GROMACS .gro file of N, CA and C in nm:
model
  378
    1MET      N    1   0.082  -0.120   0.000
    1MET     CA    2   0.000   0.000   0.000
    1MET      C    3   0.087   0.127   0.000
    2LEU      N    4   0.181   0.136   0.097
    2LEU     CA    5   0.268   0.253   0.106
    2LEU      C    6   0.359   0.261  -0.016
    3GLU      N    7   0.408   0.145  -0.062
    3GLU     CA    8   0.494   0.144  -0.180
    3GLU      C    9   0.417   0.191  -0.303
    4THR      N   10   0.293   0.153  -0.314
    4THR     CA   11   0.210   0.197  -0.427
    4THR      C   12   0.189   0.347  -0.421
    5LEU      N   13   0.161   0.399  -0.303
    5LEU     CA   14   0.144   0.544  -0.287
    5LEU      C   15   0.271   0.619  -0.324
    6LEU      N   16   0.385   0.567  -0.277
    6LEU     CA   17   0.512   0.632  -0.306
    6LEU      C   18   0.539   0.634  -0.456
    7HIS      N   19   0.518   0.523  -0.521
    7HIS     CA   20   0.549   0.515  -0.664
    7HIS      C   21   0.448   0.590  -0.751
    8ASN      N   22   0.328   0.614  -0.698
    8ASN     CA   23   0.227   0.689  -0.775
    8ASN      C   24   0.238   0.839  -0.754
    9TYR      N   25   0.262   0.882  -0.630
    9TYR     CA   26   0.255   1.025  -0.599
    9TYR      C   27   0.391   1.093  -0.578
   10LEU      N   28   0.491   1.017  -0.542
   10LEU     CA   29   0.623   1.077  -0.521
   10LEU      C   30   0.681   1.140  -0.648
   11PRO      N   31   0.668   1.077  -0.765
   11PRO     CA   32   0.718   1.144  -0.886
   11PRO      C   33   0.653   1.280  -0.912
   12ILE      N   34   0.526   1.292  -0.880
   12ILE     CA   35   0.457   1.421  -0.895
   12ILE      C   36   0.517   1.524  -0.801
   13LEU      N   37   0.539   1.486  -0.676
   13LEU     CA   38   0.600   1.575  -0.578
   13LEU      C   39   0.742   1.614  -0.620
   14ILE      N   40   0.817   1.518  -0.671
   14ILE     CA   41   0.954   1.545  -0.717
   14ILE      C   42   0.952   1.647  -0.830
   15HIS      N   43   0.862   1.631  -0.925
   15HIS     CA   44   0.853   1.726  -1.036
   15HIS      C   45   0.813   1.866  -0.989
   16ILE      N   46   0.724   1.872  -0.892
   16ILE     CA   47   0.683   2.003  -0.838
   16ILE      C   48   0.802   2.073  -0.772
   17ILE      N   49   0.878   1.999  -0.693
   17ILE     CA   50   0.994   2.057  -0.626
   17ILE      C   51   1.099   2.100  -0.729
   18GLU      N   52   1.120   2.021  -0.833
   18GLU     CA   53   1.214   2.059  -0.939
   18GLU      C   54   1.168   2.186  -1.010
   19ILE      N   55   1.038   2.197  -1.036
   19ILE     CA   56   0.984   2.317  -1.101
   19ILE      C   57   1.004   2.439  -1.012
   20ILE      N   58   0.987   2.421  -0.880
   20ILE     CA   59   1.011   2.532  -0.787
   20ILE      C   60   1.157   2.577  -0.798
   21GLY      N   61   1.251   2.482  -0.801
   21GLY     CA   62   1.393   2.515  -0.815
   21GLY      C   63   1.422   2.589  -0.945
   22ILE      N   64   1.363   2.542  -1.054
   22ILE     CA   65   1.381   2.609  -1.184
   22ILE      C   66   1.323   2.749  -1.179
   23PHE      N   67   1.206   2.763  -1.119
   23PHE     CA   68   1.141   2.895  -1.107
   23PHE      C   69   1.229   2.991  -1.028
   24ILE      N   70   1.287   2.945  -0.919
   24ILE     CA   71   1.372   3.030  -0.836
   24ILE      C   72   1.495   3.077  -0.914
   25VAL      N   73   1.559   2.986  -0.987
   25VAL     CA   74   1.677   3.024  -1.066
   25VAL      C   75   1.637   3.122  -1.177
   26ALA      N   76   1.527   3.093  -1.245
   26ALA     CA   77   1.484   3.179  -1.356
   26ALA      C   78   1.445   3.318  -1.308
   27THR      N   79   1.366   3.326  -1.201
   27THR     CA   80   1.326   3.457  -1.151
   27THR      C   81   1.445   3.533  -1.093
   28GLY      N   82   1.538   3.460  -1.028
   28GLY     CA   83   1.659   3.524  -0.976
   28GLY      C   84   1.745   3.581  -1.087
   29ALA      N   85   1.757   3.506  -1.196
   29ALA     CA   86   1.835   3.554  -1.311
   29ALA      C   87   1.767   3.676  -1.374
   30PHE      N   88   1.637   3.670  -1.386
   30PHE     CA   89   1.563   3.782  -1.444
   30PHE      C   90   1.576   3.906  -1.356
   31LYS      N   91   1.561   3.888  -1.223
   31LYS     CA   92   1.573   4.000  -1.130
   31LYS      C   93   1.715   4.058  -1.134
   32ALA      N   94   1.815   3.972  -1.138
   32ALA     CA   95   1.954   4.020  -1.144
   32ALA      C   96   1.978   4.098  -1.272
   33PHE      N   97   1.921   4.053  -1.383
   33PHE     CA   98   1.936   4.124  -1.509
   33PHE      C   99   1.869   4.261  -1.503
   34ILE      N  100   1.749   4.268  -1.445
   34ILE     CA  101   1.679   4.395  -1.431
   34ILE      C  102   1.759   4.490  -1.342
   35ASP      N  103   1.813   4.437  -1.230
   35ASP     CA  104   1.896   4.520  -1.142
   35ASP      C  105   2.021   4.568  -1.213
   36TYR      N  106   2.079   4.483  -1.296
   36TYR     CA  107   2.198   4.521  -1.371
   36TYR      C  108   2.167   4.636  -1.467
   37ILE      N  109   2.055   4.627  -1.536
   37ILE     CA  110   2.015   4.732  -1.630
   37ILE      C  111   1.985   4.863  -1.555
   38LYS      N  112   1.914   4.853  -1.443
   38LYS     CA  113   1.877   4.973  -1.366
   38LYS      C  114   2.000   5.046  -1.313
   39ASN      N  115   2.098   4.970  -1.267
   39ASN     CA  116   2.216   5.029  -1.202
   39ASN      C  117   2.341   5.016  -1.288
   40PHE      N  118   2.325   5.021  -1.417
   40PHE     CA  119   2.435   4.998  -1.511
   40PHE      C  120   2.554   5.090  -1.487
   41SER      N  121   2.527   5.215  -1.455
   41SER     CA  122   2.636   5.313  -1.445
   41SER      C  123   2.703   5.317  -1.307
   42LYS      N  124   2.649   5.246  -1.210
   42LYS     CA  125   2.710   5.247  -1.077
   42LYS      C  126   2.833   5.158  -1.074
   43PRO      N  127   2.937   5.204  -1.003
   43PRO     CA  128   3.063   5.128  -1.005
   43PRO      C  129   3.056   4.991  -0.936
   44ASP      N  130   2.977   4.978  -0.830
   44ASP     CA  131   2.971   4.850  -0.758
   44ASP      C  132   2.853   4.765  -0.802
   45ASN      N  133   2.803   4.790  -0.920
   45ASN     CA  134   2.685   4.721  -0.972
   45ASN      C  135   2.707   4.570  -0.985
   46SER      N  136   2.821   4.529  -1.036
   46SER     CA  137   2.842   4.387  -1.064
   46SER      C  138   2.844   4.303  -0.937
   47LEU      N  139   2.896   4.356  -0.827
   47LEU     CA  140   2.899   4.280  -0.702
   47LEU      C  141   2.758   4.251  -0.652
   48ASN      N  142   2.672   4.352  -0.656
   48ASN     CA  143   2.534   4.333  -0.609
   48ASN      C  144   2.458   4.236  -0.699
   49VAL      N  145   2.478   4.249  -0.828
   49VAL     CA  146   2.411   4.159  -0.923
   49VAL      C  147   2.460   4.016  -0.904
   50ARG      N  148   2.590   3.998  -0.887
   50ARG     CA  149   2.645   3.864  -0.867
   50ARG      C  150   2.593   3.802  -0.737
   51ASN      N  151   2.585   3.881  -0.631
   51ASN     CA  152   2.533   3.828  -0.505
   51ASN      C  153   2.387   3.787  -0.520
   52SER      N  154   2.310   3.870  -0.587
   52SER     CA  155   2.168   3.840  -0.608
   52SER      C  156   2.151   3.713  -0.691
   53LEU      N  157   2.223   3.705  -0.801
   53LEU     CA  158   2.214   3.588  -0.889
   53LEU      C  159   2.268   3.464  -0.820
   54GLY      N  160   2.378   3.477  -0.749
   54GLY     CA  161   2.435   3.363  -0.677
   54GLY      C  162   2.341   3.308  -0.572
   55THR      N  163   2.274   3.397  -0.499
   55THR     CA  164   2.178   3.353  -0.398
   55THR      C  165   2.064   3.276  -0.462
   56ALA      N  166   2.014   3.325  -0.573
   56ALA     CA  167   1.905   3.256  -0.643
   56ALA      C  168   1.951   3.119  -0.694
   57MET      N  169   2.073   3.114  -0.747
   57MET     CA  170   2.124   2.986  -0.800
   57MET      C  171   2.143   2.884  -0.688
   58VAL      N  172   2.198   2.928  -0.577
   58VAL     CA  173   2.219   2.836  -0.465
   58VAL      C  174   2.085   2.786  -0.411
   59THR      N  175   1.989   2.875  -0.396
   59THR     CA  176   1.858   2.836  -0.345
   59THR      C  177   1.789   2.740  -0.442
   60GLY      N  178   1.796   2.771  -0.571
   60GLY     CA  179   1.737   2.681  -0.671
   60GLY      C  180   1.803   2.545  -0.670
   61LEU      N  181   1.936   2.542  -0.657
   61LEU     CA  182   2.008   2.415  -0.650
   61LEU      C  183   1.967   2.334  -0.527
   62GLU      N  184   1.939   2.402  -0.418
   62GLU     CA  185   1.896   2.332  -0.297
   62GLU      C  186   1.763   2.259  -0.322
   63PHE      N  187   1.671   2.325  -0.392
   63PHE     CA  188   1.544   2.261  -0.424
   63PHE      C  189   1.566   2.143  -0.519
   64LYS      N  190   1.653   2.162  -0.617
   64LYS     CA  191   1.681   2.052  -0.710
   64LYS      C  192   1.745   1.934  -0.637
   65MET      N  193   1.833   1.963  -0.540
   65MET     CA  194   1.895   1.856  -0.461
   65MET      C  195   1.790   1.783  -0.377
   66ALA      N  196   1.696   1.859  -0.321
   66ALA     CA  197   1.589   1.797  -0.243
   66ALA      C  198   1.509   1.700  -0.330
   67ALA      N  199   1.482   1.740  -0.452
   67ALA     CA  200   1.409   1.653  -0.544
   67ALA      C  201   1.490   1.526  -0.574
   68GLU      N  202   1.620   1.542  -0.592
   68GLU     CA  203   1.705   1.425  -0.620
   68GLU      C  204   1.709   1.331  -0.500
   69ILE      N  205   1.714   1.388  -0.381
   69ILE     CA  206   1.715   1.304  -0.261
   69ILE      C  207   1.585   1.226  -0.250
   70LEU      N  208   1.472   1.292  -0.278
   70LEU     CA  209   1.344   1.221  -0.278
   70LEU      C  210   1.340   1.112  -0.385
   71ARG      N  211   1.406   1.139  -0.497
   71ARG     CA  212   1.407   1.041  -0.607
   71ARG      C  213   1.478   0.912  -0.566
   72THR      N  214   1.569   0.919  -0.467
   72THR     CA  215   1.639   0.798  -0.424
   72THR      C  216   1.543   0.695  -0.366
   73VAL      N  217   1.427   0.739  -0.320
   73VAL     CA  218   1.329   0.646  -0.262
   73VAL      C  219   1.273   0.552  -0.369
   74ILE      N  220   1.260   0.601  -0.492
   74ILE     CA  221   1.195   0.520  -0.595
   74ILE      C  222   1.292   0.459  -0.696
   75VAL      N  223   1.422   0.472  -0.671
   75VAL     CA  224   1.522   0.414  -0.761
   75VAL      C  225   1.520   0.262  -0.745
   76ARG      N  226   1.528   0.191  -0.861
   76ARG     CA  227   1.520   0.044  -0.855
   76ARG      C  228   1.643  -0.026  -0.909
   77THR      N  229   1.712   0.034  -1.005
   77THR     CA  230   1.825  -0.037  -1.067
   77THR      C  231   1.957   0.029  -1.030
   78LYS      N  232   2.063  -0.048  -1.051
   78LYS     CA  233   2.197   0.001  -1.022
   78LYS      C  234   2.233   0.119  -1.113
   79GLU      N  235   2.190   0.114  -1.237
   79GLU     CA  236   2.218   0.223  -1.332
   79GLU      C  237   2.152   0.353  -1.287
   80GLU      N  238   2.028   0.343  -1.237
   80GLU     CA  239   1.958   0.462  -1.188
   80GLU      C  240   2.029   0.520  -1.066
   81ILE      N  241   2.080   0.433  -0.980
   81ILE     CA  242   2.154   0.479  -0.862
   81ILE      C  243   2.281   0.552  -0.904
   82ILE      N  244   2.354   0.497  -1.001
   82ILE     CA  245   2.477   0.560  -1.049
   82ILE      C  246   2.446   0.695  -1.112
   83LEU      N  247   2.344   0.701  -1.196
   83LEU     CA  248   2.304   0.827  -1.259
   83LEU      C  249   2.263   0.930  -1.154
   84LEU      N  250   2.183   0.888  -1.060
   84LEU     CA  251   2.136   0.978  -0.954
   84LEU      C  252   2.253   1.027  -0.869
   85GLY      N  253   2.344   0.937  -0.835
   85GLY     CA  254   2.462   0.977  -0.758
   85GLY      C  255   2.548   1.077  -0.833
   86SER      N  256   2.562   1.056  -0.964
   86SER     CA  257   2.640   1.149  -1.047
   86SER      C  258   2.575   1.287  -1.049
   87ILE      N  259   2.444   1.290  -1.064
   87ILE     CA  260   2.372   1.418  -1.066
   87ILE      C  261   2.388   1.490  -0.933
   88ILE      N  262   2.376   1.417  -0.824
   88ILE     CA  263   2.389   1.478  -0.692
   88ILE      C  264   2.531   1.531  -0.672
   89ILE      N  265   2.631   1.456  -0.714
   89ILE     CA  266   2.770   1.501  -0.700
   89ILE      C  267   2.794   1.627  -0.783
   90LEU      N  268   2.748   1.629  -0.907
   90LEU     CA  269   2.765   1.747  -0.992
   90LEU      C  270   2.696   1.869  -0.934
   91ARG      N  271   2.576   1.851  -0.883
   91ARG     CA  272   2.504   1.965  -0.823
   91ARG      C  273   2.573   2.012  -0.697
   92GLU      N  274   2.629   1.921  -0.621
   92GLU     CA  275   2.701   1.959  -0.499
   92GLU      C  276   2.827   2.038  -0.534
   93ILE      N  277   2.896   1.997  -0.640
   93ILE     CA  278   3.015   2.070  -0.685
   93ILE      C  279   2.975   2.211  -0.728
   94LEU      N  280   2.867   2.224  -0.805
   94LEU     CA  281   2.818   2.356  -0.845
   94LEU      C  282   2.785   2.441  -0.723
   95PHE      N  283   2.714   2.381  -0.629
   95PHE     CA  284   2.676   2.451  -0.506
   95PHE      C  285   2.800   2.502  -0.433
   96TYR      N  286   2.901   2.417  -0.422
   96TYR     CA  287   3.024   2.453  -0.351
   96TYR      C  288   3.092   2.574  -0.416
   97PHE      N  289   3.109   2.569  -0.548
   97PHE     CA  290   3.181   2.676  -0.616
   97PHE      C  291   3.101   2.807  -0.619
   98ILE      N  292   2.970   2.798  -0.636
   98ILE     CA  293   2.888   2.919  -0.632
   98ILE      C  294   2.894   2.981  -0.494
   99ASN      N  295   2.882   2.898  -0.392
   99ASN     CA  296   2.887   2.947  -0.254
   99ASN      C  297   3.023   3.009  -0.223
  100LYS      N  298   3.131   2.945  -0.269
  100LYS     CA  299   3.266   2.997  -0.247
  100LYS      C  300   3.282   3.132  -0.314
  101GLU      N  301   3.235   3.145  -0.438
  101GLU     CA  302   3.246   3.272  -0.509
  101GLU      C  303   3.164   3.382  -0.441
  102MET      N  304   3.046   3.346  -0.392
  102MET     CA  305   2.964   3.446  -0.321
  102MET      C  306   3.034   3.495  -0.195
  103LYS      N  307   3.097   3.405  -0.122
  103LYS     CA  308   3.168   3.446   0.000
  103LYS      C  309   3.284   3.539  -0.034
  104GLU      N  310   3.355   3.509  -0.142
  104GLU     CA  311   3.466   3.596  -0.183
  104GLU      C  312   3.416   3.734  -0.221
  105HIS      N  313   3.304   3.739  -0.292
  105HIS     CA  314   3.249   3.869  -0.332
  105HIS      C  315   3.201   3.948  -0.211
  106LYS      N  316   3.139   3.881  -0.116
  106LYS     CA  317   3.095   3.950   0.005
  106LYS      C  318   3.214   4.003   0.083
  107LYS      N  319   3.323   3.923   0.088
  107LYS     CA  320   3.443   3.968   0.158
  107LYS      C  321   3.503   4.089   0.086
  108ASN      N  322   3.511   4.083  -0.046
  108ASN     CA  323   3.564   4.196  -0.124
  108ASN      C  324   3.477   4.319  -0.107
  109GLN      N  325   3.347   4.298  -0.102
  109GLN     CA  326   3.255   4.410  -0.085
  109GLN      C  327   3.272   4.474   0.053
  110SER      N  328   3.285   4.392   0.157
  110SER     CA  329   3.303   4.448   0.291
  110SER      C  330   3.440   4.515   0.304
  111ASP      N  331   3.542   4.460   0.238
  111ASP     CA  332   3.675   4.524   0.238
  111ASP      C  333   3.669   4.659   0.170
  112ALA      N  334   3.597   4.666   0.057
  112ALA     CA  335   3.584   4.792  -0.017
  112ALA      C  336   3.509   4.896   0.067
  113GLN      N  337   3.408   4.852   0.139
  113GLN     CA  338   3.334   4.946   0.225
  113GLN      C  339   3.421   4.995   0.339
  114GLU      N  340   3.506   4.908   0.392
  114GLU     CA  341   3.595   4.947   0.501
  114GLU      C  342   3.696   5.050   0.451
  115VAL      N  343   3.751   5.029   0.333
  115VAL     CA  344   3.845   5.125   0.275
  115VAL      C  345   3.776   5.259   0.252
  116LYS      N  346   3.653   5.253   0.206
  116LYS     CA  347   3.576   5.375   0.182
  116LYS      C  348   3.555   5.453   0.313
  117LYS      N  349   3.524   5.381   0.421
  117LYS     CA  350   3.505   5.446   0.550
  117LYS      C  351   3.633   5.512   0.598
  118ILE      N  352   3.744   5.438   0.586
  118ILE     CA  353   3.873   5.492   0.630
  118ILE      C  354   3.909   5.615   0.548
  119THR      N  355   3.887   5.609   0.418
  119THR     CA  356   3.917   5.722   0.331
  119THR      C  357   3.832   5.843   0.368
  120ASN      N  358   3.705   5.821   0.397
  120ASN     CA  359   3.616   5.931   0.435
  120ASN      C  360   3.658   5.994   0.568
  121ILE      N  361   3.706   5.912   0.660
  121ILE     CA  362   3.752   5.964   0.789
  121ILE      C  363   3.874   6.053   0.768
  122LYS      N  364   3.968   6.010   0.684
  122LYS     CA  365   4.090   6.089   0.658
  122LYS      C  366   4.054   6.221   0.591
  123ILE      N  367   3.962   6.220   0.500
  123ILE     CA  368   3.922   6.344   0.430
  123ILE      C  369   3.855   6.440   0.527
  124GLU      N  370   3.772   6.389   0.618
  124GLU     CA  371   3.703   6.475   0.714
  124GLU      C  372   3.802   6.539   0.811
  125ARG      N  373   3.908   6.470   0.848
  125ARG     CA  374   4.007   6.523   0.943
  125ARG      C  375   4.089   6.633   0.881
  126GLU      N  376   4.115   6.626   0.752
  126GLU     CA  377   4.197   6.726   0.685
  126GLU      C  378   4.116   6.848   0.666
   0.00000   0.00000   0.00000
């Protein structure tokens, strides 16, 4: 009974979660593009756009990973397990590098703000 329910309804749930992940990435990319166009002439525009897009990509990947984890419940063959494991590993690698790049950009952004504060203090004293 439970196995029948899982095999009938779990694929639908998996597809819904995957669609949510795709929607998050697509809307994040669209929003980042709109922000880029709006703030094209600002010097720190690319950092904000990258952070916005990176956040959307990481969140979307998390939903896609959740769907893959749920898919492990209905896997039956060794080939499906290998394929699923490969997909999970690739998505985890993407997640790692996107997250690493976002942290570097946030660090660079905070360093730039700190330099700006120090520079403003020196100008005010003179």
